[in-house]
């Protein structure tokens, strides 16, 4: 079994989830300073043994990617946040219309109607996510959702379409399954 845990969040009560800082609040983001300009790197065939200018460090970033820059989020992370926003009532169900395929939208609408992840006074957050890749272009993921002292489980399946976009094809929450009707 090839289950992979993608993130674990050490959530402290009364704090915001990581990565959701409000840039309008003072002290949340460091001041922006322009990166030092360095010449474009040469190919190995044309590289010469010239010393670096005195004002730049030998390992200064080239401007293409900063070291330590965050990687783009995984589709499992994006969809867990999107599904949580809908199931907790922060977003309407139709917000997921173009991100679902097959019966997933109907399942999501049925789940959101009951409002299973709505919590009084505490906004639910994704605690951690794991996934399994049964075949290329398909991901089966699970997420642990925490709201205060309550912990819930959410499972969903993502499939990559011919346009290379990921779409949710199934979503379930912990508890009894709804009866499945064949169309």
PDB file of C-alpha atoms in Angstrom:
ATOM      1  CA  UNK A   1       0.000   0.000   0.000  1.00  0.00           C
ATOM      2  CA  UNK A   2       1.480   3.362  -0.997  1.00  0.00           C
ATOM      3  CA  UNK A   3      -0.250   5.869   1.231  1.00  0.00           C
ATOM      4  CA  UNK A   4       1.491   9.199   1.518  1.00  0.00           C
ATOM      5  CA  UNK A   5       0.949  11.856   4.163  1.00  0.00           C
ATOM      6  CA  UNK A   6       1.339  15.249   2.549  1.00  0.00           C
ATOM      7  CA  UNK A   7       1.060  17.610   5.440  1.00  0.00           C
ATOM      8  CA  UNK A   8       0.556  17.598   9.141  1.00  0.00           C
ATOM      9  CA  UNK A   9      -0.493  20.738  10.877  1.00  0.00           C
ATOM     10  CA  UNK A  10       0.307  21.420  14.473  1.00  0.00           C
ATOM     11  CA  UNK A  11      -2.784  23.494  15.211  1.00  0.00           C
ATOM     12  CA  UNK A  12      -2.844  25.546  18.357  1.00  0.00           C
ATOM     13  CA  UNK A  13      -6.311  26.549  19.563  1.00  0.00           C
ATOM     14  CA  UNK A  14      -7.120  30.183  18.913  1.00  0.00           C
ATOM     15  CA  UNK A  15      -4.677  30.652  16.032  1.00  0.00           C
ATOM     16  CA  UNK A  16      -5.142  30.892  12.307  1.00  0.00           C
ATOM     17  CA  UNK A  17      -4.047  28.044  10.042  1.00  0.00           C
ATOM     18  CA  UNK A  18      -0.599  28.455   8.462  1.00  0.00           C
ATOM     19  CA  UNK A  19      -0.470  30.211   5.120  1.00  0.00           C
ATOM     20  CA  UNK A  20      -3.611  32.193   5.781  1.00  0.00           C
ATOM     21  CA  UNK A  21      -2.070  35.354   7.111  1.00  0.00           C
ATOM     22  CA  UNK A  22      -3.858  38.624   6.552  1.00  0.00           C
ATOM     23  CA  UNK A  23      -1.452  40.982   4.711  1.00  0.00           C
ATOM     24  CA  UNK A  24      -3.383  44.007   5.983  1.00  0.00           C
ATOM     25  CA  UNK A  25      -2.434  43.270   9.586  1.00  0.00           C
ATOM     26  CA  UNK A  26       0.862  44.761  10.719  1.00  0.00           C
ATOM     27  CA  UNK A  27       3.733  42.451  11.414  1.00  0.00           C
ATOM     28  CA  UNK A  28       2.430  39.513   9.377  1.00  0.00           C
ATOM     29  CA  UNK A  29       4.604  39.835   6.290  1.00  0.00           C
ATOM     30  CA  UNK A  30       8.198  40.963   6.035  1.00  0.00           C
ATOM     31  CA  UNK A  31       8.922  44.131   4.046  1.00  0.00           C
ATOM     32  CA  UNK A  32       9.697  43.539   0.410  1.00  0.00           C
ATOM     33  CA  UNK A  33      13.205  44.287  -0.754  1.00  0.00           C
ATOM     34  CA  UNK A  34      14.294  43.882  -4.352  1.00  0.00           C
ATOM     35  CA  UNK A  35      16.548  40.913  -4.998  1.00  0.00           C
ATOM     36  CA  UNK A  36      20.086  41.743  -6.099  1.00  0.00           C
ATOM     37  CA  UNK A  37      20.451  41.634  -9.842  1.00  0.00           C
ATOM     38  CA  UNK A  38      22.913  39.105 -11.137  1.00  0.00           C
ATOM     39  CA  UNK A  39      23.870  38.304 -14.716  1.00  0.00           C
ATOM     40  CA  UNK A  40      22.093  35.432 -16.413  1.00  0.00           C
ATOM     41  CA  UNK A  41      23.863  32.102 -15.973  1.00  0.00           C
ATOM     42  CA  UNK A  42      25.910  30.961 -18.934  1.00  0.00           C
ATOM     43  CA  UNK A  43      25.777  27.509 -20.420  1.00  0.00           C
ATOM     44  CA  UNK A  44      28.575  25.140 -19.342  1.00  0.00           C
ATOM     45  CA  UNK A  45      30.229  25.328 -22.774  1.00  0.00           C
ATOM     46  CA  UNK A  46      30.623  29.121 -22.632  1.00  0.00           C
ATOM     47  CA  UNK A  47      31.298  29.529 -18.920  1.00  0.00           C
ATOM     48  CA  UNK A  48      34.591  31.240 -18.173  1.00  0.00           C
ATOM     49  CA  UNK A  49      36.614  31.483 -15.025  1.00  0.00           C
ATOM     50  CA  UNK A  50      35.782  35.109 -14.263  1.00  0.00           C
ATOM     51  CA  UNK A  51      35.307  36.004 -10.626  1.00  0.00           C
ATOM     52  CA  UNK A  52      31.899  37.135  -9.363  1.00  0.00           C
ATOM     53  CA  UNK A  53      31.436  40.874  -8.850  1.00  0.00           C
ATOM     54  CA  UNK A  54      32.419  42.009  -5.376  1.00  0.00           C
ATOM     55  CA  UNK A  55      28.920  43.274  -4.534  1.00  0.00           C
ATOM     56  CA  UNK A  56      27.179  39.897  -5.018  1.00  0.00           C
ATOM     57  CA  UNK A  57      27.595  36.694  -3.121  1.00  0.00           C
ATOM     58  CA  UNK A  58      28.734  33.644  -5.112  1.00  0.00           C
ATOM     59  CA  UNK A  59      25.507  31.820  -4.312  1.00  0.00           C
ATOM     60  CA  UNK A  60      23.138  34.775  -4.827  1.00  0.00           C
ATOM     61  CA  UNK A  61      19.755  33.855  -6.347  1.00  0.00           C
ATOM     62  CA  UNK A  62      19.407  34.397 -10.077  1.00  0.00           C
ATOM     63  CA  UNK A  63      15.846  35.691  -9.879  1.00  0.00           C
ATOM     64  CA  UNK A  64      14.282  32.646 -11.514  1.00  0.00           C
ATOM     65  CA  UNK A  65      13.358  30.801  -8.326  1.00  0.00           C
ATOM     66  CA  UNK A  66      14.258  31.898  -4.870  1.00  0.00           C
ATOM     67  CA  UNK A  67      15.770  29.260  -2.639  1.00  0.00           C
ATOM     68  CA  UNK A  68      13.250  28.147  -0.078  1.00  0.00           C
ATOM     69  CA  UNK A  69      10.370  29.430  -2.230  1.00  0.00           C
ATOM     70  CA  UNK A  70       7.150  27.505  -1.585  1.00  0.00           C
ATOM     71  CA  UNK A  71       6.291  24.800  -4.090  1.00  0.00           C
ATOM     72  CA  UNK A  72       2.922  24.995  -5.820  1.00  0.00           C
ATOM     73  CA  UNK A  73       0.249  23.242  -3.754  1.00  0.00           C
ATOM     74  CA  UNK A  74      -0.701  19.670  -4.575  1.00  0.00           C
ATOM     75  CA  UNK A  75      -4.150  19.009  -6.051  1.00  0.00           C
ATOM     76  CA  UNK A  76      -5.043  17.090  -2.899  1.00  0.00           C
ATOM     77  CA  UNK A  77      -4.341  20.164  -0.768  1.00  0.00           C
ATOM     78  CA  UNK A  78      -6.344  22.449  -3.052  1.00  0.00           C
ATOM     79  CA  UNK A  79      -9.355  20.160  -3.221  1.00  0.00           C
ATOM     80  CA  UNK A  80      -9.362  19.475   0.508  1.00  0.00           C
ATOM     81  CA  UNK A  81      -9.528  23.228   1.140  1.00  0.00           C
ATOM     82  CA  UNK A  82     -12.191  23.719  -1.544  1.00  0.00           C
ATOM     83  CA  UNK A  83     -14.379  20.895  -0.274  1.00  0.00           C
ATOM     84  CA  UNK A  84     -14.001  22.130   3.299  1.00  0.00           C
ATOM     85  CA  UNK A  85     -15.089  25.627   2.262  1.00  0.00           C
ATOM     86  CA  UNK A  86     -18.273  24.230   0.701  1.00  0.00           C
ATOM     87  CA  UNK A  87     -19.090  21.719   3.435  1.00  0.00           C
ATOM     88  CA  UNK A  88     -18.580  24.277   6.198  1.00  0.00           C
ATOM     89  CA  UNK A  89     -20.864  26.820   4.531  1.00  0.00           C
ATOM     90  CA  UNK A  90     -18.133  29.333   3.678  1.00  0.00           C
ATOM     91  CA  UNK A  91     -18.767  28.907  -0.060  1.00  0.00           C
ATOM     92  CA  UNK A  92     -21.869  27.916  -2.037  1.00  0.00           C
ATOM     93  CA  UNK A  93     -22.060  24.483  -3.638  1.00  0.00           C
ATOM     94  CA  UNK A  94     -22.095  25.840  -7.175  1.00  0.00           C
ATOM     95  CA  UNK A  95     -18.569  27.173  -6.538  1.00  0.00           C
ATOM     96  CA  UNK A  96     -17.388  23.569  -7.095  1.00  0.00           C
ATOM     97  CA  UNK A  97     -19.412  22.995 -10.259  1.00  0.00           C
ATOM     98  CA  UNK A  98     -16.481  23.213 -12.692  1.00  0.00           C
ATOM     99  CA  UNK A  99     -14.192  21.307 -10.299  1.00  0.00           C
ATOM    100  CA  UNK A 100     -16.370  18.169 -10.151  1.00  0.00           C
ATOM    101  CA  UNK A 101     -17.264  15.415 -12.593  1.00  0.00           C
ATOM    102  CA  UNK A 102     -19.880  12.683 -12.622  1.00  0.00           C
ATOM    103  CA  UNK A 103     -21.937  12.242  -9.464  1.00  0.00           C
ATOM    104  CA  UNK A 104     -19.535  14.171  -7.230  1.00  0.00           C
ATOM    105  CA  UNK A 105     -21.491  17.411  -7.553  1.00  0.00           C
ATOM    106  CA  UNK A 106     -24.739  15.682  -6.517  1.00  0.00           C
ATOM    107  CA  UNK A 107     -22.973  14.030  -3.561  1.00  0.00           C
ATOM    108  CA  UNK A 108     -21.460  17.355  -2.551  1.00  0.00           C
ATOM    109  CA  UNK A 109     -24.827  19.127  -2.782  1.00  0.00           C
ATOM    110  CA  UNK A 110     -26.453  16.437  -0.633  1.00  0.00           C
ATOM    111  CA  UNK A 111     -23.687  16.658   1.974  1.00  0.00           C
ATOM    112  CA  UNK A 112     -23.611  20.461   2.045  1.00  0.00           C
ATOM    113  CA  UNK A 113     -27.383  20.598   2.515  1.00  0.00           C
ATOM    114  CA  UNK A 114     -26.964  19.046   5.962  1.00  0.00           C
ATOM    115  CA  UNK A 115     -24.031  21.341   6.836  1.00  0.00           C
ATOM    116  CA  UNK A 116     -21.980  18.598   8.497  1.00  0.00           C
ATOM    117  CA  UNK A 117     -18.817  20.633   9.059  1.00  0.00           C
ATOM    118  CA  UNK A 118     -20.422  23.786  10.382  1.00  0.00           C
ATOM    119  CA  UNK A 119     -19.205  24.537  13.871  1.00  0.00           C
ATOM    120  CA  UNK A 120     -20.343  27.289  16.163  1.00  0.00           C
ATOM    121  CA  UNK A 121     -17.630  29.834  16.802  1.00  0.00           C
ATOM    122  CA  UNK A 122     -14.769  27.717  15.436  1.00  0.00           C
ATOM    123  CA  UNK A 123     -13.805  27.618  11.778  1.00  0.00           C
ATOM    124  CA  UNK A 124     -12.920  24.072  10.674  1.00  0.00           C
ATOM    125  CA  UNK A 125      -9.419  23.511   9.288  1.00  0.00           C
ATOM    126  CA  UNK A 126      -7.668  20.709   7.441  1.00  0.00           C
ATOM    127  CA  UNK A 127      -5.384  19.035   9.983  1.00  0.00           C
ATOM    128  CA  UNK A 128      -3.594  16.649   7.625  1.00  0.00           C
ATOM    129  CA  UNK A 129      -3.990  14.961   4.262  1.00  0.00           C
ATOM    130  CA  UNK A 130      -2.952  11.603   2.885  1.00  0.00           C
ATOM    131  CA  UNK A 131      -3.402  10.078  -0.530  1.00  0.00           C
ATOM    132  CA  UNK A 132      -3.039   6.902  -2.553  1.00  0.00           C
ATOM    133  CA  UNK A 133      -2.417   6.737  -6.314  1.00  0.00           C
ATOM    134  CA  UNK A 134      -4.266   3.665  -7.676  1.00  0.00           C
ATOM    135  CA  UNK A 135      -3.272   4.468 -11.268  1.00  0.00           C
ATOM    136  CA  UNK A 136      -1.817   7.320 -13.273  1.00  0.00           C
ATOM    137  CA  UNK A 137      -4.254  10.248 -13.412  1.00  0.00           C
ATOM    138  CA  UNK A 138      -6.246   9.217 -10.336  1.00  0.00           C
ATOM    139  CA  UNK A 139      -5.776  10.057  -6.667  1.00  0.00           C
ATOM    140  CA  UNK A 140      -7.765   8.789  -3.705  1.00  0.00           C
ATOM    141  CA  UNK A 141      -7.281  11.151  -0.772  1.00  0.00           C
ATOM    142  CA  UNK A 142      -8.407  11.532   2.802  1.00  0.00           C
ATOM    143  CA  UNK A 143      -8.293  14.529   5.095  1.00  0.00           C
ATOM    144  CA  UNK A 144      -8.739  15.005   8.812  1.00  0.00           C
ATOM    145  CA  UNK A 145     -10.865  18.048   9.548  1.00  0.00           C
ATOM    146  CA  UNK A 146     -10.653  19.674  12.953  1.00  0.00           C
ATOM    147  CA  UNK A 147     -13.033  22.196  14.481  1.00  0.00           C
ATOM    148  CA  UNK A 148     -12.307  22.836  18.119  1.00  0.00           C
ATOM    149  CA  UNK A 149     -12.392  19.486  19.934  1.00  0.00           C
ATOM    150  CA  UNK A 150     -14.241  17.771  17.082  1.00  0.00           C
ATOM    151  CA  UNK A 151     -12.329  15.718  14.480  1.00  0.00           C
ATOM    152  CA  UNK A 152     -13.992  14.505  11.269  1.00  0.00           C
ATOM    153  CA  UNK A 153     -12.813  12.463   8.287  1.00  0.00           C
ATOM    154  CA  UNK A 154     -13.337  13.348   4.640  1.00  0.00           C
ATOM    155  CA  UNK A 155     -12.448  11.157   1.649  1.00  0.00           C
ATOM    156  CA  UNK A 156     -12.448  12.200  -1.988  1.00  0.00           C
ATOM    157  CA  UNK A 157     -11.258  10.971  -5.374  1.00  0.00           C
ATOM    158  CA  UNK A 158      -9.579  13.128  -7.999  1.00  0.00           C
ATOM    159  CA  UNK A 159      -9.184  12.258 -11.654  1.00  0.00           C
ATOM    160  CA  UNK A 160      -7.191  14.109 -14.271  1.00  0.00           C
ATOM    161  CA  UNK A 161      -9.069  14.837 -17.464  1.00  0.00           C
ATOM    162  CA  UNK A 162      -7.767  15.038 -21.030  1.00  0.00           C
ATOM    163  CA  UNK A 163      -7.246  18.780 -20.494  1.00  0.00           C
ATOM    164  CA  UNK A 164      -4.876  17.893 -17.571  1.00  0.00           C
ATOM    165  CA  UNK A 165      -7.193  19.526 -15.011  1.00  0.00           C
ATOM    166  CA  UNK A 166      -7.986  17.653 -11.822  1.00  0.00           C
ATOM    167  CA  UNK A 167     -11.655  17.130 -10.993  1.00  0.00           C
ATOM    168  CA  UNK A 168     -13.311  15.622  -7.954  1.00  0.00           C
ATOM    169  CA  UNK A 169     -15.282  12.503  -8.898  1.00  0.00           C
ATOM    170  CA  UNK A 170     -16.383  11.337  -5.430  1.00  0.00           C
ATOM    171  CA  UNK A 171     -16.634  12.789  -1.932  1.00  0.00           C
ATOM    172  CA  UNK A 172     -17.642  11.176   1.369  1.00  0.00           C
ATOM    173  CA  UNK A 173     -17.654  12.154   5.015  1.00  0.00           C
ATOM    174  CA  UNK A 174     -17.348   9.821   7.975  1.00  0.00           C
ATOM    175  CA  UNK A 175     -20.632   8.192   8.883  1.00  0.00           C
ATOM    176  CA  UNK A 176     -23.239   6.040   7.162  1.00  0.00           C
ATOM    177  CA  UNK A 177     -23.231   6.107   3.379  1.00  0.00           C
ATOM    178  CA  UNK A 178     -26.246   7.328   1.463  1.00  0.00           C
ATOM    179  CA  UNK A 179     -28.063   4.740  -0.631  1.00  0.00           C
ATOM    180  CA  UNK A 180     -26.795   4.802  -4.202  1.00  0.00           C
ATOM    181  CA  UNK A 181     -29.360   5.100  -6.964  1.00  0.00           C
ATOM    182  CA  UNK A 182     -28.541   4.004 -10.513  1.00  0.00           C
ATOM    183  CA  UNK A 183     -29.475   6.493 -13.203  1.00  0.00           C
TER     184      UNK A 183
END
